[in-house]
Coordinates of C-alpha atoms in Angstrom, one line a residue:
Chain V
M1 CA 21.1 -52.4 -17.4
A2 CA 22.0 -48.7 -18.0
D3 CA 19.6 -46.7 -20.1
P4 CA 21.6 -45.6 -23.2
K5 CA 19.8 -42.3 -23.4
P6 CA 19.1 -41.1 -19.9
P7 CA 17.2 -37.9 -19.4
F8 CA 19.4 -37.0 -16.5
G9 CA 23.1 -37.1 -16.2
K10 CA 23.8 -37.2 -19.9
R11 CA 27.3 -36.0 -19.4
Q12 CA 29.9 -38.6 -19.0
R13 CA 31.2 -38.6 -15.6
R14 CA 34.8 -38.6 -15.0
N15 CA 36.7 -41.8 -15.0
L16 CA 36.4 -42.5 -11.3
P17 CA 37.1 -43.6 -8.7
K18 CA 40.4 -42.0 -8.7
P19 CA 41.7 -39.5 -6.2
Q20 CA 40.6 -36.1 -7.5
V21 CA 43.5 -34.1 -8.6
R22 CA 43.1 -30.4 -8.5
V23 CA 45.1 -28.2 -10.7
E24 CA 46.0 -25.4 -8.4
A25 CA 47.8 -23.4 -11.0
A26 CA 45.0 -23.3 -13.5
A27 CA 44.4 -19.9 -14.9
A28 CA 41.5 -18.1 -13.4
P29 CA 38.6 -17.9 -15.8
A30 CA 38.0 -14.4 -17.1
Q31 CA 34.2 -14.7 -16.5
K32 CA 32.7 -14.6 -13.1
R33 CA 29.8 -16.8 -12.2
S34 CA 26.6 -15.0 -12.6
V35 CA 27.0 -14.5 -16.3
L36 CA 23.3 -14.4 -17.0
L37 CA 22.7 -11.8 -14.4
G38 CA 25.0 -9.1 -15.5
P39 CA 25.9 -6.0 -13.6
V40 CA 22.3 -4.9 -13.0
G41 CA 21.3 -8.2 -11.4
I42 CA 18.4 -10.5 -11.7
G43 CA 15.8 -7.9 -11.2
A44 CA 16.6 -6.5 -14.6
A45 CA 16.9 -9.9 -16.1
A46 CA 13.3 -10.6 -15.1
L47 CA 12.0 -7.4 -16.7
L48 CA 10.9 -9.0 -19.9
G49 CA 11.0 -5.8 -21.8
I50 CA 9.3 -3.6 -19.3
G51 CA 10.9 -0.3 -18.6
A52 CA 12.7 0.3 -15.4
I53 CA 11.1 2.8 -13.0
T54 CA 12.4 3.9 -9.6
A55 CA 11.0 1.6 -7.0
T56 CA 9.9 2.6 -3.6
N57 CA 11.6 -0.2 -1.9
G58 CA 12.9 1.7 1.1
F59 CA 16.4 0.4 0.8
G60 CA 17.8 3.6 2.1
L61 CA 20.9 3.0 0.2
G62 CA 20.2 5.3 -2.7
G63 CA 19.6 2.4 -4.9
T64 CA 16.8 1.8 -7.2
R65 CA 14.9 -1.3 -8.1
P66 CA 13.4 -1.9 -11.5
D67 CA 9.7 -1.8 -11.3
C68 CA 7.6 -4.7 -12.3
T69 CA 4.2 -5.6 -13.6
A70 CA 1.9 -8.4 -12.7
S71 CA -1.1 -9.8 -14.4
Q72 CA -3.4 -12.7 -13.4
V73 CA -6.5 -14.4 -14.7
A74 CA -9.4 -15.1 -12.4
T75 CA -12.3 -17.3 -13.5
S76 CA -14.6 -16.7 -10.5
V77 CA -15.6 -13.8 -8.4
A78 CA -13.9 -15.4 -5.4
Q79 CA -10.6 -15.7 -7.3
C80 CA -10.9 -12.1 -8.5
E81 CA -11.7 -10.7 -5.0
A82 CA -8.9 -12.7 -3.5
I83 CA -6.7 -10.4 -5.5
Q84 CA -8.6 -7.1 -5.7
S85 CA -11.5 -6.3 -3.4
G86 CA -14.3 -4.0 -4.5
P87 CA -17.3 -4.1 -6.8
Q88 CA -15.3 -4.6 -10.1
C89 CA -15.0 -8.3 -9.8
A90 CA -18.7 -9.0 -9.1
A91 CA -19.7 -6.5 -11.7
A92 CA -17.6 -8.1 -14.4
F93 CA -18.9 -11.6 -13.8
A94 CA -22.4 -10.3 -13.4
G95 CA -22.0 -8.9 -16.8
G96 CA -21.4 -12.4 -18.2
A97 CA -17.7 -12.6 -18.1
R98 CA -16.3 -16.1 -17.7
A99 CA -12.8 -14.7 -16.9
V100 CA -11.2 -11.4 -16.0
G101 CA -7.7 -10.2 -16.2
L102 CA -6.2 -8.3 -13.3
S103 CA -3.1 -6.1 -13.9
R104 CA -1.0 -3.7 -12.0
R105 CA 2.3 -2.0 -12.3
G106 CA 4.6 -2.2 -9.3
S107 CA 4.5 -4.5 -6.3
S108 CA 1.8 -2.5 -4.6
G109 CA -1.3 -0.5 -5.5
P110 CA -4.6 -1.3 -7.0
W111 CA -5.3 -3.9 -9.7
S112 CA -7.2 -3.0 -12.8
V113 CA -9.8 -5.5 -13.9
E114 CA -10.8 -6.2 -17.5
T115 CA -13.1 -8.7 -19.0
L116 CA -11.5 -11.5 -21.0
T117 CA -12.8 -13.9 -23.6
A118 CA -11.7 -17.3 -24.5
G119 CA -9.2 -17.6 -27.3
A120 CA -7.7 -20.7 -28.9
G121 CA -6.5 -23.4 -26.6
S122 CA -6.4 -22.1 -23.1
A123 CA -5.5 -18.5 -24.1
Y124 CA -7.5 -15.5 -23.0
L125 CA -8.1 -12.4 -25.1
T126 CA -8.8 -8.8 -24.1
A127 CA -11.6 -6.8 -25.4
L128 CA -9.2 -5.6 -28.1
G129 CA -8.5 -9.1 -29.2
Q130 CA -5.0 -9.0 -27.7
P131 CA -3.7 -12.1 -25.9
F132 CA -3.7 -11.6 -22.1
T133 CA -0.7 -13.3 -20.7
P134 CA -0.5 -13.8 -16.9
R135 CA 3.0 -12.9 -15.7
N136 CA 4.7 -11.5 -12.8
T137 CA 8.0 -9.7 -13.2
C138 CA 8.0 -8.6 -9.6
R139 CA 10.6 -10.4 -7.6
S140 CA 8.1 -11.7 -5.2
S141 CA 4.7 -10.1 -4.8
S142 CA 3.4 -13.1 -3.1
S143 CA 1.5 -11.2 -0.5
T144 CA -1.7 -12.9 0.5
R145 CA -3.7 -10.5 -1.6
S146 CA -2.0 -11.2 -4.8
V147 CA -2.1 -14.9 -5.1
F148 CA -5.1 -17.1 -5.1
W149 CA -4.9 -20.7 -4.0
G150 CA -7.8 -22.9 -4.9
G151 CA -8.9 -24.9 -2.0
G152 CA -7.1 -25.3 1.3
W153 CA -5.5 -22.3 2.6
S154 CA -7.1 -19.3 1.2
S155 CA -10.4 -20.2 -0.2
G156 CA -12.2 -21.0 3.0
R157 CA -13.2 -24.4 1.5
S158 CA -12.4 -27.3 3.6
S159 CA -9.7 -29.6 2.4
S160 CA -9.5 -31.6 5.6
G161 CA -11.6 -34.5 4.7
T162 CA -9.9 -37.8 4.5
A163 CA -12.5 -39.5 2.5
S164 CA -13.1 -38.4 -1.1
S165 CA -15.9 -36.0 -1.6
Q166 CA -17.8 -36.4 -4.8
S167 CA -19.9 -34.2 -6.9
Q168 CA -20.8 -34.2 -10.6
G169 CA -18.7 -37.3 -11.0
V170 CA -15.5 -35.7 -9.6
S171 CA -14.0 -37.0 -6.5
R172 CA -11.7 -34.8 -4.3
S173 CA -9.5 -35.0 -1.3
G174 CA -7.8 -38.1 -2.6
F175 CA -4.4 -36.4 -2.2
G176 CA -3.0 -34.7 0.8
S177 CA -3.8 -37.1 3.6
T178 CA -0.1 -37.8 4.4
A179 CA 0.7 -34.2 4.8
R180 CA -2.3 -33.7 7.1
S181 CA -1.2 -36.6 9.2
F182 CA 2.2 -35.0 9.7
S183 CA 1.1 -32.3 12.0
S184 CA 4.2 -30.1 11.9
S185 CA 6.6 -31.5 9.4
S186 CA 7.6 -29.8 6.1
R187 CA 7.1 -31.4 2.8
G188 CA 10.1 -29.8 1.4
G189 CA 13.6 -31.0 1.9
Chain T
M1 CA 35.9 -20.5 2.2
Q2 CA 35.4 -18.2 5.2
R3 CA 32.6 -17.2 7.5
I4 CA 32.7 -13.5 7.9
A5 CA 30.6 -11.3 10.1
I6 CA 29.0 -8.4 8.2
A7 CA 26.6 -5.6 9.0
E8 CA 23.1 -6.5 8.3
R9 CA 20.9 -4.2 6.3
P10 CA 18.8 -2.2 8.8
N11 CA 15.7 -2.7 6.7
W12 CA 16.0 -6.3 5.7
Q13 CA 12.9 -7.3 7.6
A14 CA 10.9 -4.7 5.8
L15 CA 12.3 -5.9 2.5
A16 CA 11.4 -9.5 3.4
D17 CA 7.8 -8.3 4.1
E18 CA 7.7 -6.3 0.9
Y19 CA 8.9 -9.2 -1.2
G20 CA 6.7 -11.8 0.4
F21 CA 9.5 -13.7 2.1
A22 CA 7.1 -14.5 4.9
Y23 CA 9.1 -17.2 6.6
A24 CA 12.3 -15.1 7.1
M25 CA 11.6 -14.9 10.8
P26 CA 9.2 -17.7 11.8
G27 CA 8.0 -17.2 15.3
G28 CA 10.3 -14.3 15.7
E29 CA 13.4 -16.5 15.3
R30 CA 15.8 -15.7 12.5
Y31 CA 15.7 -18.1 9.6
W32 CA 17.3 -15.6 7.2
D33 CA 20.4 -14.4 9.0
E34 CA 22.6 -11.8 7.3
R35 CA 24.8 -10.9 10.2
A36 CA 27.4 -13.1 8.6
H37 CA 28.1 -14.5 5.2
Y38 CA 30.2 -17.2 3.6
R39 CA 32.9 -16.1 1.3
F40 CA 34.3 -18.3 -1.5
T41 CA 36.9 -17.9 -4.2
L42 CA 35.9 -18.4 -7.7
R43 CA 38.1 -21.4 -7.9
Q44 CA 36.3 -23.0 -5.0
I45 CA 33.0 -22.4 -6.6
E46 CA 33.9 -23.6 -10.0
D47 CA 36.4 -26.4 -9.4
D48 CA 34.9 -27.9 -6.2
I49 CA 31.2 -27.1 -5.9
E50 CA 30.1 -26.7 -9.5
A51 CA 32.2 -29.5 -10.8
G52 CA 31.3 -31.7 -7.9
T53 CA 27.7 -31.0 -8.5
S54 CA 28.0 -31.9 -12.1
E55 CA 29.7 -35.1 -11.1
L56 CA 26.9 -36.0 -8.8
V57 CA 24.3 -35.4 -11.5
A58 CA 26.2 -37.8 -13.7
L59 CA 26.3 -40.4 -11.0
C60 CA 22.6 -40.0 -10.2
G61 CA 21.8 -40.3 -13.9
E62 CA 23.8 -43.4 -14.2
W63 CA 22.1 -44.9 -11.2
A64 CA 18.6 -43.9 -12.3
G65 CA 19.2 -45.7 -15.6
R66 CA 20.0 -48.9 -13.7
A67 CA 17.4 -48.5 -10.9
V68 CA 14.5 -48.0 -13.2
R69 CA 14.5 -51.8 -13.9
D70 CA 15.9 -52.9 -10.6
E71 CA 13.0 -54.7 -8.8
E72 CA 14.9 -55.1 -5.6
Y73 CA 15.5 -51.4 -5.4
L74 CA 11.9 -50.5 -6.3
K75 CA 10.7 -52.8 -3.6
R76 CA 13.1 -51.3 -1.2
L77 CA 11.6 -47.9 -1.9
N78 CA 8.2 -49.4 -1.2
I79 CA 7.0 -48.5 -4.7
P80 CA 4.1 -50.8 -5.6
S81 CA 4.7 -52.8 -8.7
T82 CA 1.7 -51.1 -10.4
Y83 CA 3.9 -48.0 -10.8
W84 CA 7.0 -49.7 -12.1
D85 CA 6.1 -49.5 -15.8
W86 CA 4.9 -46.0 -15.4
I87 CA 8.2 -44.9 -13.9
A88 CA 10.2 -46.8 -16.6
Q89 CA 8.1 -45.1 -19.3
S90 CA 8.7 -41.7 -17.8
W91 CA 12.4 -42.4 -17.9
D92 CA 12.3 -43.8 -21.4
R93 CA 10.3 -40.8 -22.7
H94 CA 12.9 -38.5 -21.2
D95 CA 10.2 -36.7 -19.2
P96 CA 11.9 -33.4 -18.3
S97 CA 13.0 -32.6 -14.8
L98 CA 12.9 -29.1 -13.4
Y99 CA 15.2 -28.9 -10.4
G100 CA 16.9 -30.5 -7.5
R101 CA 19.3 -29.7 -4.6
F102 CA 22.3 -31.6 -3.5
D103 CA 23.3 -31.0 0.1
L104 CA 27.0 -30.9 0.5
V105 CA 29.5 -30.6 3.3
Y106 CA 32.5 -28.6 2.2
D107 CA 35.5 -27.1 3.9
G108 CA 36.9 -25.0 1.1
K109 CA 39.8 -27.4 0.5
S110 CA 38.7 -30.9 0.0
P111 CA 36.1 -32.1 -2.5
P112 CA 32.6 -31.5 -1.3
K113 CA 30.8 -34.6 0.0
L114 CA 27.2 -35.5 -0.7
L115 CA 25.0 -35.7 2.4
E116 CA 21.8 -36.2 0.4
F117 CA 20.0 -35.3 -2.8
N118 CA 16.7 -33.5 -2.6
A119 CA 15.5 -34.6 -6.0
D120 CA 11.8 -34.1 -5.7
T121 CA 10.7 -31.4 -3.3
P122 CA 13.6 -29.1 -2.5
T123 CA 12.7 -25.9 -0.7
S124 CA 14.6 -22.8 0.4
L125 CA 14.5 -21.8 -3.2
Y126 CA 13.2 -18.3 -3.0
E127 CA 15.8 -17.2 -0.5
A128 CA 18.6 -18.7 -2.5
S129 CA 17.4 -17.4 -5.8
V130 CA 16.2 -13.9 -5.0
F131 CA 16.6 -12.6 -1.5
Q132 CA 20.2 -13.7 -1.4
W133 CA 20.9 -11.9 -4.7
Y134 CA 19.3 -8.7 -3.4
W135 CA 21.5 -8.9 -0.3
L136 CA 24.6 -9.1 -2.6
E137 CA 23.5 -6.1 -4.6
D138 CA 22.7 -4.0 -1.5
R139 CA 25.9 -4.9 0.2
I140 CA 27.9 -4.0 -2.8
K141 CA 26.1 -0.7 -3.2
A142 CA 26.7 0.1 0.5
G143 CA 30.4 -0.6 0.0
V144 CA 30.3 -3.4 2.5
L145 CA 31.3 -5.9 -0.2
P146 CA 33.7 -5.0 -2.9
Q147 CA 32.5 -4.0 -6.3
G148 CA 33.7 -7.1 -7.9
A149 CA 31.9 -9.4 -5.5
D150 CA 29.7 -12.0 -7.2
Q151 CA 27.5 -14.9 -6.2
F152 CA 27.0 -18.4 -7.5
N153 CA 23.4 -17.8 -8.4
S154 CA 21.7 -18.0 -11.8
L155 CA 18.7 -19.8 -10.3
H156 CA 16.0 -17.3 -11.3
D157 CA 17.0 -17.0 -14.9
K158 CA 17.5 -20.7 -15.3
L159 CA 14.2 -21.5 -13.7
I160 CA 12.4 -19.3 -16.1
A161 CA 14.3 -20.7 -19.0
R162 CA 13.6 -24.3 -17.9
F163 CA 9.9 -23.8 -17.6
S164 CA 9.8 -23.5 -21.4
A165 CA 10.4 -27.3 -21.4
W166 CA 6.6 -27.6 -20.9
P167 CA 4.0 -26.3 -23.3
T168 CA 2.5 -22.9 -22.6
A169 CA -0.7 -23.5 -24.6
D170 CA -2.5 -25.1 -21.7
L171 CA -2.8 -24.1 -18.1
L172 CA 0.0 -25.0 -15.8
H173 CA -1.4 -26.2 -12.4
M174 CA 0.8 -25.9 -9.4
T175 CA 0.0 -27.6 -6.1
A176 CA 1.2 -28.1 -2.5
F177 CA -0.1 -28.6 0.9
S178 CA -0.9 -25.0 1.0
E179 CA -1.5 -24.7 4.8
E180 CA 2.3 -25.0 5.1
L181 CA 3.6 -21.4 4.7
E182 CA 7.0 -22.2 3.4
D183 CA 5.7 -24.7 0.9
R184 CA 3.1 -22.2 -0.2
K185 CA 5.6 -19.4 -0.7
N186 CA 8.0 -21.7 -2.5
V187 CA 5.3 -22.6 -5.0
E188 CA 4.2 -19.0 -5.4
Y189 CA 7.7 -18.2 -6.3
M190 CA 7.8 -21.0 -8.8
A191 CA 4.6 -19.7 -10.2
E192 CA 6.3 -16.4 -10.8
C193 CA 9.1 -18.1 -12.7
A194 CA 6.6 -20.1 -14.7
G195 CA 4.7 -17.0 -15.5
G196 CA 7.9 -15.5 -16.7
A197 CA 8.2 -18.3 -19.2
G198 CA 4.7 -17.5 -20.5
H199 CA 2.7 -20.1 -18.5
Q200 CA -0.7 -19.3 -17.2
V201 CA -0.6 -20.7 -13.7
V202 CA -3.4 -22.0 -11.5
L203 CA -2.5 -22.6 -7.9
L204 CA -4.5 -25.2 -6.0
D205 CA -4.2 -27.0 -2.7
I206 CA -3.2 -30.7 -3.0
A207 CA -6.5 -31.8 -1.5
S208 CA -8.5 -29.8 -4.1
I209 CA -7.3 -31.9 -7.0
G210 CA -10.2 -33.8 -8.4
L211 CA -10.4 -37.1 -10.2
D212 CA -13.2 -37.4 -12.8
R213 CA -14.9 -40.5 -14.1
M214 CA -12.6 -40.7 -17.0
G215 CA -9.6 -41.0 -14.7
R216 CA -8.4 -37.5 -15.4
F217 CA -7.2 -35.1 -12.7
V218 CA -9.1 -31.8 -12.7
D219 CA -8.9 -28.6 -10.8
E220 CA -11.7 -26.9 -8.7
D221 CA -13.4 -25.7 -11.9
N222 CA -13.2 -29.2 -13.3
R223 CA -10.7 -28.2 -15.9
E224 CA -8.4 -31.0 -16.8
I225 CA -4.9 -30.8 -15.2
K226 CA -2.7 -31.4 -18.1
T227 CA 0.6 -30.4 -16.5
L228 CA 1.0 -30.3 -12.7
F229 CA 3.9 -29.0 -10.7
K230 CA 3.7 -30.5 -7.2
L231 CA 5.6 -29.6 -4.1
Y232 CA 4.4 -32.8 -2.5
P233 CA 6.6 -35.9 -2.3
W234 CA 6.2 -38.8 -4.7
E235 CA 6.5 -41.3 -1.9
W236 CA 3.4 -39.8 -0.4
L237 CA 1.4 -39.5 -3.6
I238 CA 1.8 -43.1 -4.6
H239 CA 0.3 -44.3 -1.3
E240 CA -2.6 -41.9 -1.1
E241 CA -6.1 -42.6 -2.4
F242 CA -5.7 -41.1 -5.8
G243 CA -2.3 -42.5 -6.3
A244 CA -3.4 -45.5 -8.2
A245 CA -5.0 -43.3 -10.8
M246 CA -1.8 -41.5 -11.7
P247 CA -0.3 -44.1 -14.2
G248 CA -3.5 -44.1 -16.2
S249 CA -4.1 -40.4 -16.3
P250 CA -2.7 -38.2 -19.0
T251 CA -1.3 -35.6 -16.6
V252 CA 2.3 -34.6 -17.0
W253 CA 4.0 -34.4 -13.7
I254 CA 6.8 -32.0 -12.5
E255 CA 8.9 -33.5 -11.1
P256 CA 8.5 -36.5 -13.4
P257 CA 7.8 -40.0 -12.0
W258 CA 11.3 -41.2 -12.6
K259 CA 12.5 -38.8 -10.0
M260 CA 11.1 -41.2 -7.4
L261 CA 14.2 -43.3 -8.1
L262 CA 16.5 -40.5 -6.8
S263 CA 14.4 -38.7 -4.2
T264 CA 15.5 -41.0 -1.4
K265 CA 18.6 -41.5 0.7
A266 CA 18.7 -45.1 -0.6
I267 CA 20.7 -43.6 -3.5
L268 CA 23.6 -43.1 -1.1
P269 CA 24.6 -46.7 -0.6
E270 CA 23.7 -47.4 -4.3
L271 CA 26.0 -44.6 -5.5
W272 CA 28.7 -45.8 -3.2
K273 CA 28.3 -49.4 -4.5
M274 CA 28.5 -48.1 -8.0
S275 CA 31.5 -45.9 -7.5
P276 CA 33.2 -46.8 -4.2
G277 CA 35.8 -44.2 -3.1
H278 CA 34.3 -41.4 -5.2
P279 CA 35.7 -38.2 -3.8
N280 CA 32.2 -36.6 -3.7
L281 CA 30.6 -39.5 -1.8
L282 CA 30.6 -40.7 1.8
E283 CA 30.8 -44.4 2.4
S284 CA 27.3 -45.7 2.8
Y285 CA 25.4 -48.9 3.2
Y286 CA 21.9 -50.1 4.0
E287 CA 21.4 -50.7 7.6
G288 CA 21.8 -54.4 8.3
D289 CA 24.3 -54.9 5.4
P290 CA 27.3 -56.7 7.0
A291 CA 29.5 -54.4 4.9
A292 CA 28.3 -51.5 7.0
S293 CA 30.7 -52.6 9.7
A294 CA 33.4 -51.2 7.5
I295 CA 32.3 -47.7 8.5
G296 CA 33.0 -48.2 12.1
R297 CA 31.4 -46.8 15.2
D298 CA 31.2 -43.2 14.0
H299 CA 28.4 -42.9 11.6
V300 CA 25.0 -41.5 10.8
A301 CA 21.8 -43.4 10.3
K302 CA 19.2 -41.8 8.1
P303 CA 15.7 -43.0 7.2
I304 CA 15.5 -43.6 3.4
F305 CA 12.8 -40.9 3.4
S306 CA 13.0 -38.0 5.8
R307 CA 13.1 -34.2 5.7
E308 CA 14.7 -31.4 7.6
G309 CA 16.9 -33.7 9.6
A310 CA 14.1 -35.6 11.2
N311 CA 15.0 -39.0 12.6
V312 CA 18.6 -38.7 11.6
E313 CA 20.7 -40.4 14.3
I314 CA 24.4 -39.6 14.7
R315 CA 26.6 -42.1 16.6
R316 CA 30.1 -41.5 17.8
D317 CA 32.1 -44.4 19.1
G318 CA 28.9 -46.3 18.9
V319 CA 27.0 -44.0 21.1
T320 CA 24.0 -41.9 19.9
V321 CA 24.9 -38.3 20.3
V322 CA 22.1 -36.7 18.3
A323 CA 18.7 -38.2 17.3
P324 CA 16.1 -35.6 16.4
E325 CA 12.6 -36.9 16.6
G326 CA 10.3 -37.1 13.7
P327 CA 7.7 -39.0 11.9
Y328 CA 10.0 -41.3 9.9
D329 CA 11.2 -43.6 12.7
T330 CA 9.6 -46.7 11.2
L331 CA 11.3 -46.5 7.9
P332 CA 14.3 -48.5 6.7
R333 CA 17.6 -46.7 7.2
I334 CA 20.9 -46.3 5.5
I335 CA 24.2 -45.9 7.4
Q336 CA 26.6 -43.3 6.2
A337 CA 30.1 -42.4 7.3
L338 CA 30.2 -39.2 9.2
A339 CA 31.1 -36.2 7.1
P340 CA 34.1 -34.2 8.0
D341 CA 33.1 -31.9 10.9
V342 CA 33.4 -28.5 9.1
V343 CA 33.0 -25.7 11.6
F344 CA 33.3 -22.0 11.1
D345 CA 32.9 -19.7 14.1
G346 CA 31.1 -22.6 15.9
M347 CA 28.6 -23.1 13.0
R348 CA 28.3 -26.0 10.7
P349 CA 27.3 -25.0 7.2
V350 CA 25.6 -27.3 4.7
I351 CA 25.8 -26.1 1.1
G352 CA 22.6 -26.7 -0.9
S353 CA 23.9 -26.9 -4.5
W354 CA 21.0 -26.4 -6.9
I355 CA 20.6 -27.8 -10.3
I356 CA 18.1 -26.6 -12.8
D357 CA 17.4 -29.5 -15.2
Q358 CA 20.9 -31.0 -14.8
D359 CA 23.0 -27.8 -14.7
P360 CA 24.5 -26.4 -11.5
A361 CA 22.7 -23.1 -10.9
G362 CA 23.7 -21.7 -7.6
I363 CA 24.0 -22.4 -3.9
G364 CA 22.2 -21.6 -0.7
I365 CA 23.8 -22.2 2.7
R366 CA 22.2 -23.3 5.9
E367 CA 24.1 -23.5 9.1
D368 CA 23.6 -24.8 12.6
A369 CA 25.6 -25.0 15.7
G370 CA 24.4 -28.6 16.1
L371 CA 25.4 -31.7 14.1
V372 CA 22.1 -32.0 12.2
T373 CA 20.8 -29.3 9.9
G374 CA 17.1 -29.1 10.8
N375 CA 14.2 -26.9 10.1
T376 CA 15.4 -24.2 12.5
S377 CA 18.8 -23.9 10.9
C378 CA 19.5 -20.5 9.5
F379 CA 20.1 -19.5 5.9
I380 CA 23.3 -17.5 5.5
P381 CA 24.0 -15.6 2.2
H382 CA 27.3 -16.0 0.4
A383 CA 29.6 -14.1 -1.9
I384 CA 32.4 -14.8 -4.3
V385 CA 35.3 -12.5 -3.7
D386 CA 38.7 -13.1 -5.3

């Protein structure tokens, strides 16, 4: 029985099967495809209100890239130092911080570290009481130093166990066994 | 549709490094290859690919609505009955979907044909969404492509917009088997998009997910995982140790559980049975179905779950001509009529037609000289030039 209100495929499909008839003489639409992108492209679309600055992207084409900002929250020294090495992370947490915010402008360069406090819900607040919103408007700054993965790859913690490990009433390693058993295959399609 | 050689940007590898496109040249072999591009007319994109993709979305939605209470189908997918109500509830609640990718064969003239639907864990997203767009901008600036050139690509914007379907008040956890570089990078890109929508993202390895005594999934800091994006297949999750806890946990999953109904090649015979002769479908049956003999001796056999072309067997005149090895050789298979052999300059392109939610949002093309698109097939950028 077909679901009357599907979450997918809401549009009525065409009354098929019939040979698809293409109207070759249809007038060409005035609007090209990437309407959301506009002439300046998706980099600008992702700026989210942050001003454009000449980027040092080395294109050699005389072009410029809009600059970007990135901010992340770390809740441990290890998370913080995975993003920015140096004494700031340890100092912040040694001072009692439960979370720090890391920010930088541009896709390279140092991160600044500030202490955060817990706000309503899962929000974090700066020392000035302003919400600290993690975001990344860089197209991809996914260098190994800017992203922290809990467990597995980057943390140095083992995720290779096949039996659940348990501490403080929490079991782990209950997912991932199939991937591990597939030595060289990809999970994506 | 044409395949046209084009000068590559002299610094594209440096750009790939700069942008974190770390799998552009795995092992020194090109995955991203911009020495050529595919060129479409706007009519081809809109009338054939975009419209065809919308049509396939509608077909899949219709099938999912039937499949959700089709016990024979659920058993065929090897989904234990303990998950059936959970999947049905997910469908009935309209749990939002983020994305998917239809793989199509298209010659520029005839309606595109569906090879498969990557409904759950599609990859090659970053290169389609971002790196390909930068390529277009650069080639236009360099005068290599005309000023009016365009691209079927609003992926980035639509992804950010779609992430607003989930509440931003709580942390958004995102997971994958993070030792796999491509998976990790795809999730990192998704995290950027989620961040653009105001989400506070926590990345964690799939094995780091914890399960507490109250049946809640938690992260490494024992914070409850309220919403979880996973680049990890449903058909694996449900058979792993923690799988049994999923229906009872309050975690919201991206993709939602009902996507299990579509993230399988078993949809191919079902769609064909539902709409035989549909111009965007290839004739398909389950292996062993006597009706499969209608396809004849030229066909392809595909495990109902497989990735990157693994264990796909192509037979011509009844003789196996290609059969890449892989880990899916024990799974039930479907039989599909061979797609038209579309060849440009000796290469066979497969068009990955992306949907965000249920809207066509762009394409990424992978090509191979061989008959099966596998994990070494190159990604080739495209442009729309009228």
